[in-house]
Amino acid sequence: AQSVTQLDSQVPVFEEAPVELRCNYSSSVSVYLFWYVQYPNQGLQLLLKYLSGSTLVKGINGFEAEFNKSQTSFHLRKPSVHISDTAEYFCAGGGGGFKTIFGAGTRLFVKA
Amino acid sequence: DTGVSQNPRHKITKRGQNVTFRCDPISEHNRLYWYRQTLGQGPEFLTYFQNEAQLEKSRLLSDRFSAERPKGSFSTLEIQRTEQGDSAMYLCASSLGGALDQETQYFGPGTRLLVL
């Protein structure tokens, strides 16, 4: 079955600390992979996407993600987080055609 | 602001009533998507349109749900005989309509439905 699994439902972290949000995808998910961010009462905003080529993808707001085919992972990282990064983060993958399969989300909570 | 807009932003209805939501995509975008997001979950794909043609429907889209995009611009999602389990955020997204590897979906703010 097609699935995208986010391994942590919540990640608390102190401001200016590094963070990693983990994502694994099933092999039946196509290797178009995405990370979206959702702020309260807003729609989803694309942070970055992997289509092909370099396995290290850089996105907006200082985020980056690394595609690892052997581990079927696409973890999101940021070296130093800010209070404003507090949000829900969704990993997603192509579900065939133009359908997108989303993970359940990881709530990043940045503490002062 | 020329992003994706959705109306209404919030809807409270009683069980058994019909509701209709509207989505206005970014003007030059050919593809339009509907998703449902319940509390604590990621968005679940419901359906998508290429211009006015509805090309794929999820099994989640029961016969009480219908979506249209009559002129290839705005879209409506109607739920008939609402049930409490329909309570969710309904998200709309649009994309330019290029090749798959060029696709980026832009999301609207969503319509939050509460069925009492």
Short mmCIF file of C-alpha atoms in Angstrom, two decimals:
data_model
loop_
_atom_site.label_atom_id
_atom_site.label_comp_id
_atom_site.label_asym_id
_atom_site.label_seq_id
_atom_site.Cartn_x
_atom_site.Cartn_y
_atom_site.Cartn_z
CA ALA A 1 0.00 0.00 0.00
CA GLN A 2 1.11 3.52 -0.64
CA SER A 3 2.03 5.32 2.54
CA VAL A 4 4.08 8.13 3.95
CA THR A 5 5.00 7.78 7.61
CA GLN A 6 6.12 10.63 9.82
CA LEU A 7 7.85 9.07 12.75
CA ASP A 8 7.23 11.83 15.30
CA SER A 9 3.86 13.40 16.01
CA GLN A 10 5.42 16.22 18.04
CA VAL A 11 8.93 17.62 18.24
CA PRO A 12 9.70 20.20 20.93
CA VAL A 13 12.98 22.05 20.52
CA PHE A 14 14.62 25.13 21.94
CA GLU A 15 15.16 28.20 19.79
CA GLU A 16 18.44 28.21 17.83
CA ALA A 17 18.81 24.44 18.25
CA PRO A 18 18.96 22.13 15.22
CA VAL A 19 15.96 20.00 14.33
CA GLU A 20 15.23 16.93 12.22
CA LEU A 21 11.73 15.83 11.28
CA ARG A 22 11.67 12.24 10.09
CA CYS A 23 9.76 10.83 7.15
CA ASN A 24 9.71 7.40 5.57
CA TYR A 25 7.83 6.45 2.43
CA SER A 26 6.72 3.11 1.08
CA SER A 27 8.42 1.83 -2.02
CA SER A 28 5.12 2.03 -3.89
CA VAL A 29 5.13 5.81 -3.53
CA SER A 30 6.74 7.47 -6.48
CA VAL A 31 9.94 9.32 -5.80
CA TYR A 32 8.41 12.75 -6.07
CA LEU A 33 8.67 13.81 -2.43
CA PHE A 34 7.62 17.00 -0.73
CA TRP A 35 7.63 18.79 2.57
CA TYR A 36 4.83 21.25 3.34
CA VAL A 37 4.33 23.57 6.32
CA GLN A 38 0.96 24.55 7.73
CA TYR A 39 0.59 27.51 10.08
CA PRO A 40 -2.57 27.77 12.21
CA ASN A 41 -5.70 28.50 10.19
CA GLN A 42 -3.77 28.59 6.94
CA GLY A 43 -3.35 26.33 3.96
CA LEU A 44 -0.27 24.28 3.23
CA GLN A 45 2.83 25.95 1.85
CA LEU A 46 5.48 24.06 -0.06
CA LEU A 47 8.87 24.06 1.70
CA LEU A 48 10.79 21.94 -0.78
CA LYS A 49 10.47 19.05 -3.19
CA TYR A 50 12.63 16.27 -4.54
CA LEU A 51 12.10 15.16 -8.11
CA SER A 52 15.46 13.80 -9.21
CA GLY A 53 19.14 14.68 -9.18
CA SER A 54 20.98 15.76 -6.06
CA THR A 55 19.74 13.96 -2.97
CA LEU A 56 20.14 17.07 -0.83
CA VAL A 57 17.32 19.50 -1.48
CA LYS A 58 17.27 23.04 -0.18
CA GLY A 59 14.03 24.83 0.45
CA ILE A 60 12.66 28.03 1.85
CA ASN A 61 13.21 29.39 5.36
CA GLY A 62 16.55 27.60 5.73
CA PHE A 63 15.12 24.08 5.57
CA GLU A 64 16.71 21.22 3.67
CA ALA A 65 15.90 17.56 3.18
CA GLU A 66 17.89 14.53 2.15
CA PHE A 67 16.50 11.80 -0.06
CA ASN A 68 17.80 8.36 0.90
CA LYS A 69 16.62 5.68 -1.48
CA SER A 70 18.11 2.73 0.40
CA GLN A 71 16.38 3.74 3.62
CA THR A 72 13.27 5.10 1.84
CA SER A 73 13.58 8.24 3.91
CA PHE A 74 13.23 11.95 3.27
CA HIS A 75 14.09 13.67 6.55
CA LEU A 76 13.74 17.43 6.95
CA ARG A 77 16.40 19.42 8.77
CA LYS A 78 17.16 22.93 9.88
CA PRO A 79 20.42 23.87 11.63
CA SER A 80 18.92 26.59 13.82
CA VAL A 81 15.20 27.04 14.41
CA HIS A 82 13.26 30.18 15.28
CA ILE A 83 10.09 30.70 17.24
CA SER A 84 8.37 31.47 13.95
CA ASP A 85 9.06 27.92 12.73
CA THR A 86 6.43 26.60 15.13
CA ALA A 87 3.92 24.91 12.83
CA GLU A 88 2.70 21.57 11.50
CA TYR A 89 4.96 19.94 8.91
CA PHE A 90 3.76 17.38 6.40
CA CYS A 91 5.81 15.00 4.33
CA ALA A 92 4.17 13.88 1.09
CA GLY A 93 4.86 11.72 -1.91
CA GLY A 94 3.45 11.10 -5.32
CA GLY A 95 0.65 8.55 -5.19
CA GLY A 96 0.45 7.82 -8.85
CA GLY A 97 -0.61 10.26 -11.51
CA PHE A 98 -1.18 13.62 -9.93
CA LYS A 99 -2.40 12.26 -6.60
CA THR A 100 -0.37 13.17 -3.50
CA ILE A 101 -0.14 11.02 -0.37
CA PHE A 102 0.46 12.92 2.87
CA GLY A 103 1.86 11.80 6.18
CA ALA A 104 -0.01 12.48 9.41
CA GLY A 105 2.10 15.51 10.21
CA THR A 106 4.69 16.51 12.81
CA ARG A 107 4.00 19.37 15.15
CA LEU A 108 7.19 21.39 15.63
CA PHE A 109 7.11 23.45 18.79
CA VAL A 110 9.98 25.90 19.25
CA LYS A 111 10.52 27.07 22.79
CA ALA A 112 12.28 30.26 23.87
CA ASP B 1 -3.40 38.52 -3.54
CA THR B 2 -3.97 36.06 -6.40
CA GLY B 3 -3.67 32.81 -4.44
CA VAL B 4 -6.23 30.05 -4.10
CA SER B 5 -9.34 31.21 -2.27
CA GLN B 6 -12.03 29.15 -0.62
CA ASN B 7 -15.48 30.08 0.63
CA PRO B 8 -16.84 29.89 3.16
CA ARG B 9 -13.97 29.59 5.61
CA HIS B 10 -16.21 28.03 8.24
CA LYS B 11 -19.51 26.17 8.01
CA ILE B 12 -21.64 24.77 10.79
CA THR B 13 -24.56 22.62 9.76
CA LYS B 14 -26.94 20.09 11.17
CA ARG B 15 -26.75 16.43 10.30
CA GLY B 16 -28.74 15.66 7.18
CA GLN B 17 -28.35 19.08 5.59
CA ASN B 18 -26.57 19.69 2.29
CA VAL B 19 -23.54 21.97 2.08
CA THR B 20 -21.58 23.41 -0.83
CA PHE B 21 -18.07 24.79 -0.81
CA ARG B 22 -16.41 26.88 -3.47
CA CYS B 23 -12.79 27.04 -4.57
CA ASP B 24 -11.28 29.67 -6.85
CA PRO B 25 -7.88 28.54 -8.11
CA ILE B 26 -5.03 30.69 -9.31
CA SER B 27 -6.28 32.04 -12.61
CA GLU B 28 -3.90 30.38 -15.06
CA HIS B 29 -3.91 27.00 -13.31
CA ASN B 30 -5.43 24.08 -15.19
CA ARG B 31 -5.48 21.49 -12.43
CA LEU B 32 -7.58 21.70 -9.31
CA TYR B 33 -7.56 19.30 -6.35
CA TRP B 34 -9.77 18.67 -3.35
CA TYR B 35 -8.47 17.18 -0.11
CA ARG B 36 -10.01 16.44 3.26
CA GLN B 37 -8.05 16.91 6.48
CA THR B 38 -9.31 15.63 9.81
CA LEU B 39 -7.85 16.60 13.16
CA GLY B 40 -4.38 15.23 13.70
CA GLN B 41 -4.08 13.84 10.19
CA GLY B 42 -2.58 14.90 6.93
CA PRO B 43 -4.71 15.86 3.94
CA GLU B 44 -6.38 12.96 2.13
CA PHE B 45 -6.86 13.19 -1.62
CA LEU B 46 -10.49 13.33 -2.75
CA THR B 47 -10.48 14.25 -6.42
CA TYR B 48 -8.83 16.34 -9.09
CA PHE B 49 -9.76 18.13 -12.29
CA GLN B 50 -7.84 18.87 -15.45
CA ASN B 51 -9.71 21.91 -16.73
CA GLU B 52 -13.38 20.88 -16.49
CA ALA B 53 -12.75 17.14 -16.59
CA GLN B 54 -12.78 15.20 -13.33
CA LEU B 55 -9.98 12.72 -13.88
CA GLU B 56 -9.64 10.86 -10.62
CA LYS B 57 -11.81 10.23 -7.58
CA SER B 58 -10.82 8.67 -4.29
CA ARG B 59 -12.85 5.91 -2.68
CA LEU B 60 -13.30 8.44 0.13
CA LEU B 61 -15.60 10.35 -2.20
CA SER B 62 -18.85 8.55 -1.47
CA ASP B 63 -21.99 9.04 -3.50
CA ARG B 64 -23.02 11.82 -1.10
CA PHE B 65 -20.09 13.88 -2.37
CA SER B 66 -20.00 15.56 -5.76
CA ALA B 67 -17.51 17.96 -7.23
CA GLU B 68 -17.79 20.07 -10.33
CA ARG B 69 -15.68 22.49 -12.28
CA PRO B 70 -18.12 23.54 -14.99
CA LYS B 71 -16.04 26.02 -16.95
CA GLY B 72 -12.61 24.92 -15.92
CA SER B 73 -12.24 27.80 -13.51
CA PHE B 74 -13.81 27.68 -10.04
CA SER B 75 -14.93 24.41 -8.49
CA THR B 76 -17.65 23.40 -6.05
CA LEU B 77 -17.74 20.50 -3.65
CA GLU B 78 -21.19 19.49 -2.42
CA ILE B 79 -21.93 17.12 0.42
CA GLN B 80 -25.47 15.83 0.60
CA ARG B 81 -27.14 14.50 3.75
CA THR B 82 -24.17 15.46 5.91
CA GLU B 83 -23.04 13.14 8.68
CA GLN B 84 -21.02 13.95 11.78
CA GLY B 85 -18.10 12.04 10.26
CA ASP B 86 -17.96 14.62 7.48
CA SER B 87 -16.65 17.19 9.96
CA ALA B 88 -13.21 18.13 8.69
CA MET B 89 -11.19 20.79 6.92
CA TYR B 90 -11.73 20.69 3.16
CA LEU B 91 -8.71 21.94 1.25
CA CYS B 92 -8.48 23.00 -2.35
CA ALA B 93 -5.26 23.25 -4.32
CA SER B 94 -4.39 24.21 -7.86
CA SER B 95 -1.43 23.70 -10.13
CA LEU B 96 -0.27 24.98 -13.46
CA GLY B 97 -0.84 21.76 -15.36
CA GLY B 98 2.58 20.94 -16.71
CA ALA B 99 4.47 17.70 -16.61
CA LEU B 100 4.40 15.72 -13.39
CA ASP B 101 7.93 16.65 -12.45
CA GLN B 102 7.07 20.33 -12.76
CA GLU B 103 3.95 20.22 -10.68
CA THR B 104 3.65 22.36 -7.57
CA GLN B 105 0.31 22.48 -5.81
CA TYR B 106 -0.75 25.74 -4.20
CA PHE B 107 -3.22 25.35 -1.38
CA GLY B 108 -6.08 27.52 -0.27
CA PRO B 109 -6.82 28.26 3.41
CA GLY B 110 -9.52 25.59 3.59
CA THR B 111 -13.17 25.40 4.63
CA ARG B 112 -13.73 24.01 8.11
CA LEU B 113 -16.97 22.03 8.31
CA LEU B 114 -18.65 21.11 11.59
CA VAL B 115 -21.67 18.83 11.43
CA LEU B 116 -23.76 18.86 14.59
#
